[in-house]
Tab-separated table of C-alpha atoms and ligand atoms in Angstrom:
chain	number	residue	atom	x	y	z
Q	197	MET	CA	-0.121	0.006	0.107
Q	198	GLU	CA	1.290	3.708	-0.708
Q	199	LYS	CA	3.011	4.966	2.434
Q	200	ILE	CA	1.689	8.503	3.562
Q	201	ASN	CA	4.541	10.817	4.694
Q	202	THR	CA	4.522	14.138	6.626
Q	203	VAL	CA	4.208	17.075	4.431
Q	204	LYS	CA	7.783	18.224	3.084
Q	205	GLY	CA	9.433	20.293	5.734
Q	206	THR	CA	7.580	18.951	8.429
Q	207	LYS	CA	8.601	16.688	11.211
Q	208	ASP	CA	6.840	14.507	13.840
Q	209	LEU	CA	8.303	15.005	17.112
Q	210	SER	CA	8.762	12.157	19.759
Q	211	GLY	CA	11.200	10.494	22.191
Q	212	PHE	CA	14.188	12.597	22.853
Q	213	ASN	CA	13.926	14.938	20.376
Q	214	LEU	CA	10.283	16.061	21.686
Q	215	MET	CA	11.892	15.931	25.281
Q	216	MET	CA	14.357	18.495	24.233
Q	217	HIS	CA	11.615	20.921	22.829
Q	218	LYS	CA	9.678	20.513	26.026
Q	219	LYS	CA	12.814	21.274	28.044
Q	220	VAL	CA	13.675	24.396	26.032
Q	221	CYS	CA	10.082	25.489	26.470
Q	222	GLU	CA	10.083	24.745	30.185
Q	223	ILE	CA	13.401	26.695	30.704
Q	224	PHE	CA	12.100	29.535	28.564
Q	225	SER	CA	8.522	29.933	30.439
Q	226	LYS	CA	10.291	29.536	33.954
Q	227	LEU	CA	12.444	32.389	33.060
Q	228	CYS	CA	9.787	34.715	31.704
Q	229	GLU	CA	7.315	33.808	34.428
Q	230	SER	CA	10.005	34.831	37.080
Q	231	LYS	CA	10.664	38.226	35.214
Q	232	GLY	CA	6.852	39.266	35.095
Q	233	PHE	CA	6.006	38.192	31.596
Q	234	GLN	CA	2.428	36.763	30.966
Q	235	GLU	CA	1.910	33.621	28.505
Q	236	ILE	CA	-0.169	34.400	25.578
Q	237	ASN	CA	-1.436	31.999	23.189
Q	238	THR	CA	-2.921	33.058	19.845
Q	239	PRO	CA	-4.660	30.714	17.349
Q	240	ILE	CA	-2.321	29.023	14.725
Q	241	ILE	CA	-4.704	30.425	12.031
Q	242	GLU	CA	-5.443	34.157	11.469
Q	243	ASN	CA	-7.040	36.520	9.147
Q	244	SER	CA	-4.446	37.171	6.552
Q	245	LYS	CA	-4.779	40.982	7.223
Q	246	VAL	CA	-2.919	40.594	10.335
Q	247	PHE	CA	0.236	39.799	8.408
Q	248	LYS	CA	-0.409	41.522	5.172
Q	249	LYS	CA	-0.793	44.864	6.782
Q	250	THR	CA	2.116	44.534	8.898
Q	251	LEU	CA	4.858	42.572	7.626
Q	252	GLY	CA	5.318	44.484	4.401
Q	253	VAL	CA	4.011	43.208	0.870
Q	254	THR	CA	7.819	43.134	-0.281
Q	255	SER	CA	9.048	41.007	2.505
Q	256	ASP	CA	9.937	37.300	1.900
Q	257	ILE	CA	7.346	36.070	4.182
Q	258	ILE	CA	4.513	37.685	2.302
Q	259	GLN	CA	5.974	37.395	-1.184
Q	260	LYS	CA	6.830	33.597	-0.941
Q	261	GLU	CA	6.557	31.764	2.148
Q	262	MET	CA	3.213	32.180	3.781
Q	263	TYR	CA	0.625	29.257	3.804
Q	264	SER	CA	-2.695	30.855	2.677
Q	265	PHE	CA	-6.119	29.458	1.768
Q	266	VAL	CA	-9.646	30.383	1.364
Q	267	ASP	CA	-11.891	28.817	3.554
Q	268	GLN	CA	-15.409	27.426	2.928
Q	269	GLY	CA	-16.914	30.678	4.293
Q	270	GLY	CA	-14.671	32.600	1.530
Q	271	GLU	CA	-12.431	34.039	4.269
Q	272	GLU	CA	-8.605	34.443	3.591
Q	273	ILE	CA	-6.836	32.343	6.290
Q	274	VAL	CA	-3.297	31.943	6.875
Q	275	LEU	CA	-1.056	29.626	9.138
Q	276	ARG	CA	0.830	32.118	11.162
Q	277	PRO	CA	4.343	32.676	10.084
Q	278	GLU	CA	5.469	34.525	13.163
Q	279	GLY	CA	4.247	35.699	16.564
Q	280	THR	CA	4.843	39.403	17.066
Q	281	ALA	CA	1.809	40.763	14.827
Q	282	ALA	CA	-0.592	38.038	16.152
Q	283	VAL	CA	0.253	39.162	19.726
Q	284	ALA	CA	-0.454	42.825	18.577
Q	285	ARG	CA	-3.458	41.711	17.022
Q	286	ALA	CA	-4.596	39.952	20.155
Q	287	LEU	CA	-3.902	42.872	22.518
Q	288	ILE	CA	-6.092	45.126	20.294
Q	289	THR	CA	-9.080	42.452	19.874
Q	290	ASN	CA	-8.971	41.821	23.700
Q	291	SER	CA	-8.578	45.652	24.712
Q	292	MET	CA	-5.462	45.089	26.521
Q	293	LEU	CA	-3.515	47.954	25.191
Q	294	ASP	CA	-4.206	49.889	28.620
Q	295	ASN	CA	-3.253	46.899	30.904
Q	296	LEU	CA	-0.606	47.729	33.235
Q	297	ASN	CA	1.732	44.714	32.392
Q	298	LYS	CA	2.021	44.576	28.702
Q	299	LYS	CA	5.030	42.032	28.785
Q	300	PHE	CA	4.288	38.876	27.187
Q	301	TYR	CA	5.796	35.477	26.226
Q	302	TYR	CA	4.755	32.579	23.686
Q	303	PHE	CA	5.482	29.522	22.235
Q	304	GLY	CA	4.447	27.303	19.418
Q	305	PRO	CA	4.499	26.260	15.882
Q	306	MET	CA	4.939	29.003	12.924
Q	307	PHE	CA	4.774	28.075	9.207
Q	308	ARG	CA	6.881	29.418	6.154
Q	309	ARG	CA	7.186	27.708	2.781
Q	310	GLU	CA	10.786	27.606	2.515
Q	311	LYS	CA	13.429	25.251	1.208
Q	312	PRO	CA	13.770	22.751	3.978
Q	313	GLN	CA	17.145	21.885	5.417
Q	314	ALA	CA	18.880	21.509	8.939
Q	315	GLY	CA	17.262	24.276	10.901
Q	316	ARG	CA	14.854	25.511	8.233
Q	317	LEU	CA	11.613	23.918	8.313
Q	318	ARG	CA	8.034	24.685	6.935
Q	319	GLN	CA	6.685	23.965	10.433
Q	320	PHE	CA	9.086	25.099	12.799
Q	321	HIS	CA	8.784	26.276	16.435
Q	322	GLN	CA	9.369	29.456	18.160
Q	323	VAL	CA	9.666	30.809	21.608
Q	324	GLY	CA	9.391	34.798	21.928
Q	325	ILE	CA	8.789	37.654	24.008
Q	326	GLU	CA	7.022	40.977	23.399
Q	327	ILE	CA	7.338	44.121	25.592
Q	328	PHE	CA	4.670	46.792	24.606
Q	329	ASP	CA	5.235	50.018	26.320
Q	330	GLU	CA	6.237	53.561	25.746
Q	331	LYS	CA	9.312	54.234	23.655
Q	332	ASN	CA	12.041	53.757	26.162
Q	333	PRO	CA	15.556	52.287	25.373
Q	334	PHE	CA	15.360	50.278	28.526
Q	335	ASN	CA	12.926	47.952	27.319
Q	336	ASP	CA	15.097	47.115	24.535
Q	337	VAL	CA	17.980	46.396	26.949
Q	338	GLU	CA	15.532	44.268	28.930
Q	339	SER	CA	14.660	42.155	25.954
Q	340	ILE	CA	18.178	41.418	25.016
Q	341	LEU	CA	19.035	40.792	28.831
Q	342	ILE	CA	16.188	38.031	28.897
Q	343	ALA	CA	17.572	36.711	25.604
Q	344	GLU	CA	21.109	36.617	27.087
Q	345	LYS	CA	19.832	34.887	30.136
Q	346	PHE	CA	17.829	32.156	28.138
Q	347	LEU	CA	20.872	31.336	26.091
Q	348	LYS	CA	22.919	31.105	29.151
Q	349	LEU	CA	20.430	28.704	30.974
Q	350	LEU	CA	20.586	26.536	28.010
Q	351	GLY	CA	24.177	26.440	28.215
Q	352	VAL	CA	24.759	27.609	24.410
Q	353	ARG	CA	25.697	31.379	25.044
Q	354	ASP	CA	29.501	30.765	24.456
Q	355	LYS	CA	28.643	29.226	21.012
Q	356	ILE	CA	26.856	32.452	19.936
Q	357	LYS	CA	27.377	36.167	19.468
Q	358	LEU	CA	25.453	39.013	19.907
Q	359	GLU	CA	25.362	41.351	16.826
Q	360	ILE	CA	23.404	44.594	17.061
Q	361	ASN	CA	22.408	47.565	14.848
Q	362	THR	CA	19.798	50.310	14.387
Q	363	LEU	CA	17.569	50.900	11.665
Q	364	GLY	CA	16.855	54.523	12.750
Q	365	ASN	CA	13.412	56.083	12.735
Q	366	LEU	CA	11.513	56.534	9.463
Q	367	GLU	CA	13.221	59.855	8.478
Q	368	SER	CA	16.906	58.532	8.958
Q	369	ARG	CA	16.091	55.342	7.361
Q	370	LYS	CA	14.429	57.112	4.224
Q	371	ASN	CA	17.626	59.204	3.688
Q	372	TYR	CA	19.737	56.043	4.117
Q	373	ILE	CA	17.675	54.008	1.644
Q	374	SER	CA	18.050	56.427	-1.083
Q	375	ASP	CA	21.885	56.682	-0.594
Q	376	LEU	CA	21.660	52.951	-0.594
Q	377	VAL	CA	19.864	52.536	-3.791
Q	378	LYS	CA	22.181	55.009	-5.439
Q	379	PHE	CA	25.215	52.812	-4.648
Q	380	LEU	CA	23.620	49.387	-5.611
Q	381	LYS	CA	22.379	50.829	-8.797
Q	382	LYS	CA	25.956	51.511	-9.510
Q	383	ASN	CA	26.863	48.274	-8.891
Q	384	ILE	CA	23.879	46.384	-10.149
Q	385	SER	CA	26.045	44.125	-12.276
Q	386	ARG	CA	27.663	42.361	-9.416
Q	387	LEU	CA	24.267	41.838	-7.888
Q	388	SER	CA	22.567	38.209	-7.822
Q	389	SER	CA	19.267	38.249	-9.653
Q	390	GLU	CA	17.313	38.100	-6.507
Q	391	SER	CA	19.149	41.154	-5.150
Q	392	LYS	CA	18.534	42.759	-8.492
Q	393	LYS	CA	14.718	42.266	-7.973
Q	394	LYS	CA	14.783	43.609	-4.380
Q	395	LEU	CA	16.466	46.764	-5.599
Q	396	GLU	CA	13.319	47.770	-7.005
Q	397	THR	CA	11.053	46.310	-3.906
Q	398	ASN	CA	12.723	46.173	-1.070
Q	399	PRO	CA	16.491	47.417	-1.216
Q	400	LEU	CA	17.203	47.259	2.543
Q	401	ARG	CA	16.583	43.652	2.328
Q	402	ILE	CA	19.644	43.265	0.111
Q	403	LEU	CA	21.887	43.573	3.019
Q	404	ASP	CA	20.346	40.555	4.553
Q	405	SER	CA	21.391	38.409	1.404
Q	406	LYS	CA	22.957	34.870	1.755
Q	407	ASN	CA	24.598	35.043	-1.520
Q	408	ASN	CA	28.483	35.306	-1.564
Q	409	GLU	CA	28.640	37.886	-4.582
Q	410	ASP	CA	25.994	40.138	-2.872
Q	411	LYS	CA	27.992	39.819	0.425
Q	412	GLU	CA	31.027	41.382	-1.402
Q	413	VAL	CA	28.982	44.314	-2.586
Q	414	ILE	CA	27.522	44.738	0.866
Q	415	LYS	CA	30.978	45.148	2.444
Q	416	GLU	CA	31.214	48.342	0.401
Q	417	CYS	CA	27.694	49.563	0.868
Q	418	PRO	CA	27.116	52.959	2.790
Q	419	LYS	CA	26.476	52.405	6.517
Q	420	ILE	CA	23.010	53.567	8.180
Q	421	LEU	CA	25.264	54.769	11.089
Q	422	ASN	CA	26.182	57.785	9.157
Q	423	PHE	CA	22.495	58.688	8.407
Q	424	LEU	CA	21.172	58.594	11.947
Q	425	ASP	CA	19.471	61.794	13.028
Q	426	ASP	CA	19.932	63.072	16.679
Q	427	GLU	CA	16.989	61.070	18.009
Q	428	SER	CA	17.963	57.664	16.135
Q	429	ASN	CA	21.550	58.233	17.550
Q	430	PHE	CA	20.735	58.906	21.092
Q	431	PHE	CA	18.389	55.967	21.130
Q	432	PHE	CA	21.098	53.757	19.853
Q	433	GLU	CA	23.699	54.936	22.050
Q	434	GLU	CA	21.673	54.540	25.013
Q	435	VAL	CA	20.908	50.966	24.250
Q	436	LEU	CA	24.575	50.200	23.620
Q	437	ASN	CA	25.807	52.185	26.757
Q	438	ASN	CA	23.610	49.992	28.813
Q	439	LEU	CA	24.496	46.823	27.311
Q	440	LYS	CA	28.007	47.757	28.127
Q	441	LYS	CA	26.992	48.627	31.763
Q	442	LEU	CA	25.528	45.027	32.016
Q	443	ASN	CA	28.751	43.480	30.450
Q	444	ILE	CA	26.793	42.037	27.641
Q	445	GLU	CA	29.295	41.416	24.972
Q	446	PHE	CA	28.007	42.658	21.368
Q	447	SER	CA	29.522	43.780	18.173
Q	448	VAL	CA	27.708	46.432	15.980
Q	449	ASN	CA	26.940	44.987	12.764
Q	450	PRO	CA	25.936	47.920	10.548
Q	451	HIS	CA	24.458	45.550	7.988
Q	452	LEU	CA	22.184	43.712	10.086
Q	453	VAL	CA	18.639	44.622	9.039
Q	454	ARG	CA	15.197	42.922	9.802
Q	455	GLY	CA	13.198	41.410	7.285
Q	456	LEU	CA	9.691	42.747	8.023
Q	457	ASP	CA	8.517	46.485	7.709
Q	458	TYR	CA	7.374	47.023	11.102
Q	459	TYR	CA	10.974	47.148	12.568
Q	460	ASN	CA	12.693	50.411	13.392
Q	461	HIS	CA	15.546	51.422	15.764
Q	462	THR	CA	17.073	48.573	17.597
Q	463	ALA	CA	17.630	45.288	15.653
Q	464	PHE	CA	19.781	42.372	16.705
Q	465	GLU	CA	20.517	38.761	16.258
Q	466	PHE	CA	22.110	36.149	18.238
Q	467	VAL	CA	24.152	34.007	15.695
Q	468	THR	CA	26.272	31.379	15.890
Q	469	PHE	CA	29.892	31.641	14.580
Q	470	GLU	CA	29.039	29.113	11.505
Q	471	ASP	CA	29.135	30.671	8.349
Q	472	LYS	CA	25.979	29.283	6.858
Q	473	SER	CA	22.192	30.736	6.244
Q	474	GLN	CA	20.631	29.228	9.363
Q	475	ASN	CA	22.965	30.658	11.656
Q	476	ALA	CA	20.469	32.906	13.228
Q	477	VAL	CA	19.388	31.348	16.806
Q	478	LEU	CA	17.421	34.291	17.988
Q	479	ALA	CA	16.366	37.595	16.383
Q	480	GLY	CA	14.551	40.655	17.493
Q	481	GLY	CA	14.072	44.377	17.319
Q	482	ARG	CA	11.801	47.404	17.921
Q	483	TYR	CA	8.502	47.775	16.253
Q	484	ASP	CA	7.148	51.180	17.157
Q	485	GLY	CA	4.409	51.248	14.195
Q	486	LEU	CA	3.202	47.824	14.518
Q	487	VAL	CA	-0.005	48.231	16.882
Q	488	SER	CA	-1.150	51.497	15.159
Q	489	SER	CA	-0.761	49.630	11.720
Q	490	LEU	CA	-3.264	47.093	12.881
Q	491	GLY	CA	-5.493	49.699	13.987
Q	492	GLY	CA	-4.612	50.144	17.867
Q	493	LYS	CA	-3.554	53.248	19.525
Q	494	ASN	CA	0.204	54.541	18.942
Q	495	LEU	CA	1.943	52.114	21.397
Q	496	SER	CA	5.788	51.158	21.051
Q	497	GLY	CA	7.176	47.699	21.374
Q	498	VAL	CA	10.160	45.572	21.163
Q	499	GLY	CA	10.732	41.790	21.385
Q	500	TRP	CA	12.359	38.779	19.840
Q	501	ALA	CA	11.790	35.036	18.651
Q	502	SER	CA	14.099	32.182	18.600
Q	503	GLY	CA	13.607	28.901	16.607
Q	504	ILE	CA	13.573	26.047	19.056
Q	505	GLU	CA	15.022	23.743	16.233
Q	506	ARG	CA	18.014	25.926	15.889
Q	507	ILE	CA	18.557	26.112	19.584
Q	508	ILE	CA	18.341	22.297	19.575
Q	509	LEU	CA	21.146	22.145	16.974
Q	510	ASN	CA	23.532	23.789	19.277
Q	511	LEU	CA	22.599	21.857	22.627
Q	512	LYS	CA	25.489	19.906	23.736
Q	513	GLU	CA	23.679	17.902	26.135
Q	514	ILE	CA	20.780	18.787	28.445
Q	515	ASN	CA	19.764	16.813	31.496
Q	516	ILE	CA	16.156	15.287	30.673
Q	517	LYS	CA	17.053	11.782	32.095
Q	518	LYS	CA	14.072	10.482	34.146
Q	519	LYS	CA	14.468	7.805	36.615
Q	520	ILE	CA	12.331	4.707	35.482
Q	521	ILE	CA	10.563	2.675	37.953
Q	522	ALA	CA	9.115	-0.472	36.445
Q	523	ILE	CA	6.228	-2.168	38.270
Q	524	ILE	CA	5.565	-5.836	37.962
Q	525	ALA	CA	4.142	-8.882	39.628
Q	526	LEU	CA	5.466	-12.271	40.384
Q	527	SER	CA	2.510	-13.978	38.578
Q	528	GLU	CA	0.024	-12.782	35.949
Q	529	ASP	CA	-2.948	-13.153	38.017
Q	530	LEU	CA	-1.706	-10.285	39.974
Q	531	ASN	CA	-1.756	-7.930	37.405
Q	532	ILE	CA	-4.756	-6.098	38.357
Q	533	LYS	CA	-2.772	-5.059	41.515
Q	534	ILE	CA	-0.467	-3.295	39.321
Q	535	LEU	CA	-3.026	-0.891	38.295
Q	536	GLU	CA	-4.200	-0.479	41.697
Q	537	VAL	CA	-0.478	0.527	42.744
Q	538	LEU	CA	-0.256	2.540	39.573
Q	539	TYR	CA	-3.195	4.240	40.714
Q	540	LYS	CA	-1.930	5.175	44.062
Q	541	LEU	CA	1.229	6.522	42.822
Q	542	ASN	CA	1.446	10.375	42.572
Q	543	PRO	CA	3.163	11.894	39.732
Q	544	LEU	CA	6.915	12.592	40.943
Q	545	ASP	CA	9.332	15.007	39.231
Q	546	GLY	CA	12.147	13.228	37.147
Q	547	VAL	CA	10.224	9.902	37.586
Q	548	VAL	CA	8.449	7.552	35.203
Q	549	PHE	CA	6.704	4.473	36.298
Q	550	HIS	CA	6.506	1.770	33.764
Q	551	SER	CA	4.079	-1.056	34.121
Q	552	ILE	CA	5.113	-4.521	32.540
Q	553	TYR	CA	2.198	-7.254	32.338
Q	554	SER	CA	3.410	-10.065	30.020
Q	555	GLY	CA	5.852	-12.944	30.166
Q	556	SER	CA	7.331	-14.859	33.042
Q	557	PHE	CA	8.731	-13.317	36.047
Q	558	LYS	CA	12.389	-13.566	34.628
Q	559	LYS	CA	11.288	-11.957	31.296
Q	560	LYS	CA	9.572	-9.098	33.091
Q	561	MET	CA	12.849	-8.380	35.211
Q	562	ILE	CA	15.149	-8.467	31.936
Q	563	LYS	CA	12.685	-5.971	30.307
Q	564	ALA	CA	13.071	-3.847	33.330
Q	565	ASN	CA	16.886	-4.011	33.151
Q	566	LYS	CA	16.710	-3.090	29.455
Q	567	LEU	CA	14.804	-0.150	30.144
Q	568	LYS	CA	17.612	0.791	32.623
Q	569	SER	CA	15.192	0.987	35.468
Q	570	TYR	CA	16.383	2.693	38.579
Q	571	GLY	CA	14.146	0.296	40.718
Q	572	CYS	CA	11.279	-2.019	40.665
Q	573	LEU	CA	8.018	-2.264	42.506
Q	574	ILE	CA	7.485	-5.868	42.758
Q	575	ILE	CA	3.972	-7.412	43.623
Q	576	GLY	CA	3.889	-10.858	45.539
Q	577	ASN	CA	1.274	-12.867	46.594
Q	578	GLU	CA	1.997	-12.580	50.343
Q	579	GLU	CA	3.175	-9.150	50.546
Q	580	ILE	CA	0.109	-7.742	48.568
Q	581	LYS	CA	-2.454	-9.376	51.073
Q	582	GLU	CA	-0.884	-7.055	53.700
Q	583	ASN	CA	-1.218	-4.135	51.404
Q	584	LYS	CA	2.571	-4.135	50.924
Q	585	VAL	CA	5.125	-4.465	47.925
Q	586	ILE	CA	8.673	-5.116	47.381
Q	587	TRP	CA	11.202	-2.315	46.550
Q	588	LYS	CA	14.172	-3.782	44.657
Q	589	ASN	CA	16.975	-1.113	43.900
Q	590	MET	CA	18.232	-2.368	40.392
Q	591	GLU	CA	21.605	-1.091	40.752
Q	592	SER	CA	22.547	-2.405	44.268
Q	593	GLY	CA	20.174	-5.224	44.066
Q	594	PHE	CA	18.822	-4.353	47.702
Q	595	GLN	CA	15.224	-5.189	48.427
Q	596	GLU	CA	12.969	-4.064	51.024
Q	597	ILE	CA	9.042	-4.335	51.954
Q	598	LEU	CA	7.116	-1.259	51.759
Q	599	ASP	CA	3.701	-0.299	53.008
Q	600	LEU	CA	1.495	0.930	50.318
Q	601	LYS	CA	0.227	3.678	52.533
Q	602	GLU	CA	3.527	5.214	52.458
Q	603	ILE	CA	4.603	4.531	49.135
Q	604	ASN	CA	4.614	8.176	47.790
Q	605	GLU	CA	6.593	9.494	50.664
Q	606	PHE	CA	8.912	6.541	50.550
Q	607	LEU	CA	9.737	7.170	46.654
Q	608	GLU	CA	10.076	11.027	47.220
Q	609	ASN	CA	12.601	10.384	49.889
Q	610	LYS	CA	14.565	7.732	47.584
Q	611	ILE	CA	14.567	10.002	44.581
Q	612	ALA	CA	15.426	13.087	46.475
Q	613	ASN	CA	18.709	11.386	48.044
G	194	ATP	P1	16.488	33.638	8.606
G	194	ATP	O1	17.113	34.721	8.141
G	194	ATP	O2	17.330	32.401	9.180
G	194	ATP	O3	15.571	33.130	7.273
G	194	ATP	P2	14.528	35.177	9.720
G	194	ATP	O4	14.937	36.592	9.636
G	194	ATP	O5	13.391	34.620	8.558
G	194	ATP	O6	15.675	33.797	9.764
G	194	ATP	P3	12.813	35.523	12.159
G	194	ATP	O7	11.604	35.817	11.456
G	194	ATP	O8	13.583	36.725	12.812
G	194	ATP	O9	13.874	34.706	11.224
G	194	ATP	O10	12.574	34.303	13.269
G	194	ATP	C1	13.040	34.462	14.333
G	194	ATP	C2	14.014	33.032	14.432
G	194	ATP	O11	13.073	31.977	14.129
G	194	ATP	C3	15.153	32.854	13.549
G	194	ATP	O12	16.359	33.590	14.228
G	194	ATP	C4	15.321	31.388	13.690
G	194	ATP	O13	15.877	30.947	14.806
G	194	ATP	C5	13.909	31.044	13.583
G	194	ATP	N1	13.403	30.470	12.382
G	194	ATP	C6	13.006	31.241	11.294
G	194	ATP	N2	12.558	30.739	10.220
G	194	ATP	C7	12.907	29.387	10.425
G	194	ATP	C8	12.560	28.043	9.708
G	194	ATP	N3	11.936	28.093	8.483
G	194	ATP	N4	12.926	26.995	10.296
G	194	ATP	C9	13.424	26.914	11.732
G	194	ATP	N5	13.724	28.192	12.432
G	194	ATP	C10	13.286	29.324	11.882
G	195	MG	MG1	13.523	33.766	6.810
């Protein structure tokens, strides 16, 4: 029969890989909760306007990457390609723009029709934060600080460098783009065909090109830093000075841009030292016009998102091993007692209870061993009559009898020690 596979660029998650995903999300949400961020969970399907009105018609996502379809009711629906515009939409939809605390975090799947490769999928997963507030450089610094801490907690910070730039305000950027276009037009013969097209539609994005010929031209391009007005300059200096005071290492990359229209001022990326197109692990910036472009009041914001798959590519090891405790009975007629014990056992952090029903006692013990069980709860005829079970430490072979009434406390102590 024909085998049906996953859609290209999507993956089933299970076993160790899924555990890593969950661990990354757990570390992330614990961190965010402790810093006063609230979780927000927006739908995977959105009205296409949420992204079309905000990301910019010339962005890669809108031009070629977004999954969209017209549903049975004639509505144009998209699978969300990113989280920021959706969170901004949610704030407006739910009248949250005047909430006292407007710091949010999210995680979940995003969808972009890209060429699949390691670290580049069509369904991938992001964690991200957004801080909506008045325009204040301390929010930019806080968002970078949280990213820094997140990568430290994951143990990957030493493999990754922070690059930062400013896109200035609208006025500065306009002046810069007109100079940039002049320069690129002079050098048009050296540009890739993709960048030639972008020269007409979205010249700033040429700076983000991963093509080697383009990279040579980009090196010689004018730099936005020379076009900043006082406001843009002051804002950028504030961010950089405070990062220095916090001893956060960074380098200014004058050619760093963000792919979406809604960004201005601060732009940053945490990238690995590898020279490949999927080296950005975490990326973000300031988006002052976003909320108003969706019909909300004029509220500024700054935030970032990070691809979980790219984080995992850089994880050396992460301690997600759980202790397995097997539950077996001396004979199969006692199997029902396994279920009684299983019901009695409360969930215990770091522990997995694994029931085994079939085969001889010897076979069951072999399976418990193969599972690398830390211990076994063994149900014997005589013991269970008195509401007791046998505990066997699989490493030392030591056995003792436990009262079922105290089983949860016993295991809690055992695991803690
Ligand atoms: P890239 O330049 O690698 O295409 P991007 O600028 O499109 O990235 P963002 O929109 O800033 O990416 O998304 C933030 C983060 O999400 C990226 O830094 C990356 O870690 C991750 N990411 C983006 N696209 C993908 C994808 N197709 N597959 C896996 N992770 C992704
Ligand atoms: Mg991309």
